[in-house]
PDB file of C-alpha atoms in Angstrom:
ATOM      1  CA  ASP A   1       2.693 -17.853   6.428  1.00  0.00           C
ATOM      2  CA  ALA A   2      -0.099 -17.304   3.889  1.00  0.00           C
ATOM      3  CA  LEU A   3      -3.196 -15.233   4.551  1.00  0.00           C
ATOM      4  CA  PRO A   4      -6.296 -16.909   3.052  1.00  0.00           C
ATOM      5  CA  ILE A   5      -7.481 -13.693   1.368  1.00  0.00           C
ATOM      6  CA  SER A   6      -8.513 -13.414  -2.265  1.00  0.00           C
ATOM      7  CA  CYS A   7     -10.859 -11.230  -4.305  1.00  0.00           C
ATOM      8  CA  ASP A   8     -13.341 -14.113  -4.472  1.00  0.00           C
ATOM      9  CA  ASN A   9     -13.632 -14.669  -0.734  1.00  0.00           C
ATOM     10  CA  LEU A  10     -13.673 -10.928   0.001  1.00  0.00           C
ATOM     11  CA  ALA A  11     -16.697 -10.686  -2.278  1.00  0.00           C
ATOM     12  CA  SER A  12     -18.534 -13.525  -0.540  1.00  0.00           C
ATOM     13  CA  LEU A  13     -17.888 -12.797   3.128  1.00  0.00           C
ATOM     14  CA  THR A  14     -20.311 -14.410   5.548  1.00  0.00           C
ATOM     15  CA  SER A  15     -20.554 -13.589   9.239  1.00  0.00           C
ATOM     16  CA  GLY A  16     -18.479 -15.960  11.338  1.00  0.00           C
ATOM     17  CA  SER A  17     -16.136 -17.071   8.559  1.00  0.00           C
ATOM     18  CA  ILE A  18     -12.403 -16.924   9.237  1.00  0.00           C
ATOM     19  CA  ILE A  19     -12.001 -14.059   6.754  1.00  0.00           C
ATOM     20  CA  ALA A  20     -14.966 -12.137   8.189  1.00  0.00           C
ATOM     21  CA  LYS A  21     -13.312 -12.150  11.608  1.00  0.00           C
ATOM     22  CA  LEU A  22     -10.457 -10.075  10.163  1.00  0.00           C
ATOM     23  CA  PHE A  23     -12.895  -7.255   9.399  1.00  0.00           C
ATOM     24  CA  ALA A  24     -15.304  -7.385  12.356  1.00  0.00           C
ATOM     25  CA  LYS A  25     -14.587  -5.832  15.737  1.00  0.00           C
ATOM     26  CA  ASP A  26     -15.646  -7.745  18.848  1.00  0.00           C
ATOM     27  CA  GLY A  27     -17.256 -10.453  16.764  1.00  0.00           C
ATOM     28  CA  GLY A  28     -19.904  -8.076  15.397  1.00  0.00           C
ATOM     29  CA  SER A  29     -20.881  -7.024  11.900  1.00  0.00           C
ATOM     30  CA  ILE A  30     -18.274  -6.498   9.190  1.00  0.00           C
ATOM     31  CA  ASN A  31     -16.859  -2.981   9.319  1.00  0.00           C
ATOM     32  CA  PRO A  32     -16.585  -0.743   6.250  1.00  0.00           C
ATOM     33  CA  LEU A  33     -12.998  -0.295   5.073  1.00  0.00           C
ATOM     34  CA  GLN A  34     -11.209   2.935   4.153  1.00  0.00           C
ATOM     35  CA  CYS A  35     -11.080   3.335   0.379  1.00  0.00           C
ATOM     36  CA  GLU A  36      -9.348   6.703  -0.019  1.00  0.00           C
ATOM     37  CA  SER A  37     -12.084   9.220   0.908  1.00  0.00           C
ATOM     38  CA  PHE A  38     -14.842   6.590   0.919  1.00  0.00           C
ATOM     39  CA  LYS A  39     -15.895   3.761   3.208  1.00  0.00           C
ATOM     40  CA  MET A  40     -17.012   0.455   1.695  1.00  0.00           C
ATOM     41  CA  THR A  41     -17.527  -3.067   2.943  1.00  0.00           C
ATOM     42  CA  PRO A  42     -15.204  -5.631   1.359  1.00  0.00           C
ATOM     43  CA  LYS A  43     -18.105  -6.930  -0.742  1.00  0.00           C
ATOM     44  CA  GLU A  44     -18.985  -3.407  -1.949  1.00  0.00           C
ATOM     45  CA  TYR A  45     -15.380  -2.669  -2.841  1.00  0.00           C
ATOM     46  CA  VAL A  46     -14.911  -5.856  -4.853  1.00  0.00           C
ATOM     47  CA  SER A  47     -18.166  -5.129  -6.687  1.00  0.00           C
ATOM     48  CA  TYR A  48     -16.830  -1.654  -7.567  1.00  0.00           C
ATOM     49  CA  ALA A  49     -13.368  -2.946  -8.521  1.00  0.00           C
ATOM     50  CA  VAL A  50     -14.580  -5.562 -11.001  1.00  0.00           C
ATOM     51  CA  GLN A  51     -16.998  -3.154 -12.725  1.00  0.00           C
ATOM     52  CA  GLN A  52     -15.053   0.129 -12.782  1.00  0.00           C
ATOM     53  CA  GLN A  53     -13.335   1.500 -15.876  1.00  0.00           C
ATOM     54  CA  ASP A  54     -11.696   4.463 -14.134  1.00  0.00           C
ATOM     55  CA  GLU A  55      -8.355   5.805 -15.307  1.00  0.00           C
ATOM     56  CA  ARG A  56      -7.533   6.192 -11.614  1.00  0.00           C
ATOM     57  CA  PRO A  57      -9.346   3.434  -9.694  1.00  0.00           C
ATOM     58  CA  THR A  58     -10.131   4.041  -6.031  1.00  0.00           C
ATOM     59  CA  TYR A  59      -7.649   2.179  -3.815  1.00  0.00           C
ATOM     60  CA  LEU A  60      -8.561   0.229  -0.688  1.00  0.00           C
ATOM     61  CA  PHE A  61      -6.059   1.256   1.987  1.00  0.00           C
ATOM     62  CA  ASP A  62      -7.453   0.431   5.418  1.00  0.00           C
ATOM     63  CA  PRO A  63      -5.390   1.127   8.582  1.00  0.00           C
ATOM     64  CA  ASP A  64      -7.684  -0.736  10.993  1.00  0.00           C
ATOM     65  CA  PHE A  65      -7.090  -4.128   9.416  1.00  0.00           C
ATOM     66  CA  GLY A  66      -6.497  -6.584  12.221  1.00  0.00           C
ATOM     67  CA  GLU A  67      -7.998  -4.393  14.974  1.00  0.00           C
ATOM     68  CA  THR A  68     -10.662  -7.032  15.412  1.00  0.00           C
ATOM     69  CA  SER A  69     -11.625  -9.972  17.560  1.00  0.00           C
ATOM     70  CA  MET A  70      -9.159 -12.134  15.608  1.00  0.00           C
ATOM     71  CA  ASP A  71      -5.491 -12.286  16.524  1.00  0.00           C
ATOM     72  CA  VAL A  72      -3.817 -11.422  13.214  1.00  0.00           C
ATOM     73  CA  SER A  73      -0.589 -12.998  14.434  1.00  0.00           C
ATOM     74  CA  THR A  74      -2.321 -16.350  13.892  1.00  0.00           C
ATOM     75  CA  MET A  75      -2.779 -15.430  10.214  1.00  0.00           C
ATOM     76  CA  TYR A  76       0.749 -14.298   9.342  1.00  0.00           C
ATOM     77  CA  THR A  77       4.066 -13.591  11.011  1.00  0.00           C
ATOM     78  CA  VAL A  78       6.272 -10.551  10.515  1.00  0.00           C
ATOM     79  CA  PRO A  79       9.463 -11.544   8.667  1.00  0.00           C
ATOM     80  CA  GLN A  80      12.230 -11.748  11.267  1.00  0.00           C
ATOM     81  CA  ILE A  81      14.412  -9.212   9.477  1.00  0.00           C
ATOM     82  CA  PHE A  82      11.646  -6.610   9.965  1.00  0.00           C
ATOM     83  CA  ALA A  83      10.710  -7.594  13.525  1.00  0.00           C
ATOM     84  CA  ARG A  84      13.583  -5.774  15.269  1.00  0.00           C
ATOM     85  CA  ASP A  85      14.023  -2.185  16.487  1.00  0.00           C
ATOM     86  CA  ASP A  86      10.302  -1.486  16.876  1.00  0.00           C
ATOM     87  CA  TYR A  87      10.619   1.775  18.785  1.00  0.00           C
ATOM     88  CA  PHE A  88       6.902   2.543  18.508  1.00  0.00           C
ATOM     89  CA  ARG A  89       6.279  -0.080  21.170  1.00  0.00           C
ATOM     90  CA  PHE A  90       7.541   2.438  23.733  1.00  0.00           C
ATOM     91  CA  LEU A  91       4.749   4.915  22.959  1.00  0.00           C
ATOM     92  CA  LYS A  92       1.529   5.004  24.960  1.00  0.00           C
ATOM     93  CA  GLU A  93      -0.480   5.025  21.736  1.00  0.00           C
ATOM     94  CA  ARG A  94       1.039   3.388  18.689  1.00  0.00           C
ATOM     95  CA  PRO A  95       0.550   5.145  15.316  1.00  0.00           C
ATOM     96  CA  LYS A  96      -1.218   3.214  12.581  1.00  0.00           C
ATOM     97  CA  TYR A  97       1.201   0.590  11.332  1.00  0.00           C
ATOM     98  CA  ARG A  98      -0.722  -2.253   9.677  1.00  0.00           C
ATOM     99  CA  TRP A  99      -2.866  -2.023   6.553  1.00  0.00           C
ATOM    100  CA  ILE A 100      -4.691  -4.186   4.088  1.00  0.00           C
ATOM    101  CA  ILE A 101      -4.208  -2.769   0.596  1.00  0.00           C
ATOM    102  CA  ALA A 102      -6.209  -3.825  -2.442  1.00  0.00           C
ATOM    103  CA  GLY A 103      -7.097  -2.560  -5.870  1.00  0.00           C
ATOM    104  CA  PRO A 104      -7.713  -3.420  -9.497  1.00  0.00           C
ATOM    105  CA  SER A 105      -5.116  -3.070 -12.236  1.00  0.00           C
ATOM    106  CA  ARG A 106      -4.050   0.564 -12.753  1.00  0.00           C
ATOM    107  CA  GLY A 107      -4.777   1.278  -9.079  1.00  0.00           C
ATOM    108  CA  GLY A 108      -2.022   2.195  -6.673  1.00  0.00           C
ATOM    109  CA  SER A 109      -0.261   5.024  -4.848  1.00  0.00           C
ATOM    110  CA  ASN A 110       1.395   8.020  -6.466  1.00  0.00           C
ATOM    111  CA  PHE A 111       4.865   9.139  -5.380  1.00  0.00           C
ATOM    112  CA  HIS A 112       5.074   9.822  -1.654  1.00  0.00           C
ATOM    113  CA  VAL A 113       7.300   9.383   1.400  1.00  0.00           C
ATOM    114  CA  ASP A 114       5.921   7.347   4.312  1.00  0.00           C
ATOM    115  CA  PRO A 115       5.187   9.301   7.521  1.00  0.00           C
ATOM    116  CA  ASN A 116       6.818   9.198  10.964  1.00  0.00           C
ATOM    117  CA  PHE A 117      10.323   8.422   9.629  1.00  0.00           C
ATOM    118  CA  THR A 118       9.348   4.786   9.251  1.00  0.00           C
ATOM    119  CA  ASN A 119      10.592   1.921   7.141  1.00  0.00           C
ATOM    120  CA  ALA A 120       7.870  -0.265   5.647  1.00  0.00           C
ATOM    121  CA  TRP A 121       7.388  -3.661   4.090  1.00  0.00           C
ATOM    122  CA  ASN A 122       4.615  -4.687   1.707  1.00  0.00           C
ATOM    123  CA  ALA A 123       3.776  -8.342   1.093  1.00  0.00           C
ATOM    124  CA  CYS A 124       1.889  -9.109  -2.113  1.00  0.00           C
ATOM    125  CA  ILE A 125      -0.726 -11.799  -1.435  1.00  0.00           C
ATOM    126  CA  THR A 126      -2.350 -11.935  -4.861  1.00  0.00           C
ATOM    127  CA  GLY A 127      -1.664 -10.207  -8.163  1.00  0.00           C
ATOM    128  CA  LYS A 128       1.345  -8.275  -9.468  1.00  0.00           C
ATOM    129  CA  LYS A 129       2.645  -4.829  -8.443  1.00  0.00           C
ATOM    130  CA  ARG A 130       5.214  -2.527 -10.070  1.00  0.00           C
ATOM    131  CA  TRP A 131       7.352  -0.398  -7.730  1.00  0.00           C
ATOM    132  CA  LEU A 132       9.630   2.589  -8.358  1.00  0.00           C
ATOM    133  CA  PHE A 133      11.953   3.958  -5.653  1.00  0.00           C
ATOM    134  CA  PHE A 134      14.100   7.089  -5.344  1.00  0.00           C
ATOM    135  CA  PRO A 135      16.270   8.101  -2.383  1.00  0.00           C
ATOM    136  CA  PRO A 136      15.524  10.906   0.093  1.00  0.00           C
ATOM    137  CA  HIS A 137      15.790  14.442  -1.281  1.00  0.00           C
ATOM    138  CA  SER A 138      15.632  13.064  -4.852  1.00  0.00           C
ATOM    139  CA  PRO A 139      12.014  13.327  -6.012  1.00  0.00           C
ATOM    140  CA  PRO A 140      11.555  12.137  -9.597  1.00  0.00           C
ATOM    141  CA  CYS A 141      10.517  14.330 -12.512  1.00  0.00           C
ATOM    142  CA  GLY A 142       6.985  15.707 -12.215  1.00  0.00           C
ATOM    143  CA  VAL A 143       6.918  15.419  -8.399  1.00  0.00           C
ATOM    144  CA  TYR A 144       7.064  18.684  -6.448  1.00  0.00           C
ATOM    145  CA  PRO A 145       7.136  18.539  -2.633  1.00  0.00           C
ATOM    146  CA  SER A 146       6.707  21.616  -0.465  1.00  0.00           C
ATOM    147  CA  ALA A 147       9.710  22.718   1.593  1.00  0.00           C
ATOM    148  CA  ASP A 148       8.352  21.068   4.748  1.00  0.00           C
ATOM    149  CA  MET A 149       7.163  17.941   2.825  1.00  0.00           C
ATOM    150  CA  ALA A 150       3.620  18.531   4.076  1.00  0.00           C
ATOM    151  CA  ASP A 151       2.273  18.700   0.522  1.00  0.00           C
ATOM    152  CA  VAL A 152       3.320  16.966  -2.670  1.00  0.00           C
ATOM    153  CA  THR A 153       2.103  17.948  -6.137  1.00  0.00           C
ATOM    154  CA  THR A 154       2.043  15.062  -8.608  1.00  0.00           C
ATOM    155  CA  PRO A 155       0.185  14.211 -11.834  1.00  0.00           C
ATOM    156  CA  GLU A 156      -3.437  13.268 -11.181  1.00  0.00           C
ATOM    157  CA  THR A 157      -3.059   9.631 -12.212  1.00  0.00           C
ATOM    158  CA  LEU A 158      -0.328   7.013 -12.159  1.00  0.00           C
ATOM    159  CA  SER A 159      -0.752   6.493 -15.901  1.00  0.00           C
ATOM    160  CA  GLU A 160      -0.155  10.209 -16.513  1.00  0.00           C
ATOM    161  CA  TRP A 161       3.142  10.096 -14.617  1.00  0.00           C
ATOM    162  CA  LEU A 162       4.277   6.959 -16.436  1.00  0.00           C
ATOM    163  CA  LEU A 163       3.380   8.405 -19.848  1.00  0.00           C
ATOM    164  CA  ASN A 164       4.861  11.873 -19.338  1.00  0.00           C
ATOM    165  CA  PHE A 165       7.605  11.607 -16.731  1.00  0.00           C
ATOM    166  CA  TYR A 166       8.900   8.026 -16.613  1.00  0.00           C
ATOM    167  CA  GLN A 167      11.302   8.346 -19.538  1.00  0.00           C
ATOM    168  CA  PRO A 168      12.741  11.748 -18.479  1.00  0.00           C
ATOM    169  CA  THR A 169      13.248  10.300 -15.005  1.00  0.00           C
ATOM    170  CA  VAL A 170      15.073   7.260 -16.407  1.00  0.00           C
ATOM    171  CA  GLU A 171      17.312   9.529 -18.466  1.00  0.00           C
ATOM    172  CA  THR A 172      18.231  11.879 -15.603  1.00  0.00           C
ATOM    173  CA  MET A 173      18.099   9.617 -12.518  1.00  0.00           C
ATOM    174  CA  ARG A 174      19.108   6.196 -13.817  1.00  0.00           C
ATOM    175  CA  ASP A 175      21.974   5.925 -11.313  1.00  0.00           C
ATOM    176  CA  VAL A 176      19.870   6.569  -8.198  1.00  0.00           C
ATOM    177  CA  GLY A 177      16.459   4.988  -8.839  1.00  0.00           C
ATOM    178  CA  TYR A 178      15.271   1.412  -8.543  1.00  0.00           C
ATOM    179  CA  GLU A 179      12.391  -0.454 -10.143  1.00  0.00           C
ATOM    180  CA  CYS A 180      10.958  -3.920  -9.537  1.00  0.00           C
ATOM    181  CA  ILE A 181       7.870  -6.079 -10.000  1.00  0.00           C
ATOM    182  CA  CYS A 182       6.448  -8.030  -7.059  1.00  0.00           C
ATOM    183  CA  ASP A 183       4.410 -11.175  -7.671  1.00  0.00           C
ATOM    184  CA  ALA A 184       2.286 -13.001  -5.110  1.00  0.00           C
ATOM    185  CA  GLY A 185       4.575 -14.074  -2.264  1.00  0.00           C
ATOM    186  CA  ASP A 186       7.130 -11.302  -2.839  1.00  0.00           C
ATOM    187  CA  ILE A 187       7.855  -8.572  -0.281  1.00  0.00           C
ATOM    188  CA  ALA A 188       8.930  -5.014  -1.103  1.00  0.00           C
ATOM    189  CA  PHE A 189      10.963  -3.069   1.474  1.00  0.00           C
ATOM    190  CA  VAL A 190      10.658   0.728   1.561  1.00  0.00           C
ATOM    191  CA  PRO A 191      13.524   2.436   3.439  1.00  0.00           C
ATOM    192  CA  CYS A 192      12.819   5.472   5.598  1.00  0.00           C
ATOM    193  CA  GLY A 193      12.501   8.675   3.603  1.00  0.00           C
ATOM    194  CA  TRP A 194      12.476   7.057   0.159  1.00  0.00           C
ATOM    195  CA  TRP A 195      10.116   8.257  -2.540  1.00  0.00           C
ATOM    196  CA  HIS A 196       8.051   5.441  -3.995  1.00  0.00           C
ATOM    197  CA  LEU A 197       5.232   4.758  -6.434  1.00  0.00           C
ATOM    198  CA  VAL A 198       3.322   1.496  -6.789  1.00  0.00           C
ATOM    199  CA  ILE A 199       0.876   0.522  -9.510  1.00  0.00           C
ATOM    200  CA  ASN A 200      -1.069  -2.710  -9.790  1.00  0.00           C
ATOM    201  CA  LEU A 201      -0.384  -4.583 -13.001  1.00  0.00           C
ATOM    202  CA  GLU A 202      -3.141  -7.034 -12.018  1.00  0.00           C
ATOM    203  CA  ASP A 203      -5.925  -7.051  -9.436  1.00  0.00           C
ATOM    204  CA  SER A 204      -3.859  -7.217  -6.239  1.00  0.00           C
ATOM    205  CA  ILE A 205      -4.140  -7.582  -2.475  1.00  0.00           C
ATOM    206  CA  ALA A 206      -1.282  -6.885  -0.066  1.00  0.00           C
ATOM    207  CA  VAL A 207      -0.552  -6.381   3.641  1.00  0.00           C
TER     208      VAL A 207
END
């Protein structure tokens, strides 16, 4: 089922609209969203995204998406293949598990492994996203995790990794890595423990 979210209607949110209810708790004012180390309203973030010329654009990655007065299950359904074996439901307090992710072209996430031994799925609503995947214990060139995986040293920007380390990685890890491009309507699945990088090829929104 499609979520009616686009850059245009994020930029023109009005209180009481169906989109505004996704970002307002208890029917109140629209909450700021987590944009890396900053907080911005959806309108502020879109204004930044369309004007910025950063080599590494700030990425909107908000974990409280859907914790509002609106029942998100009325907006989209979890694909059945991913709706099984949800062991977090047995915990008294469930870890963060649902995000809205948005950013301009060149924005994205550098190589990392998702926390809590989880699998993940990412549905592209608008735009186009490039993904690279490598199996557990096989970080790509230029990525240096600490022994306990608590810290990961990577190039400062996604473009820097692609320019300096993509080709050496292809040459040395061709048989273990995967790469794909997701368009609007496509879903990427990230297995537990896998290293992955994602970069927006266009302005993109995903859940």
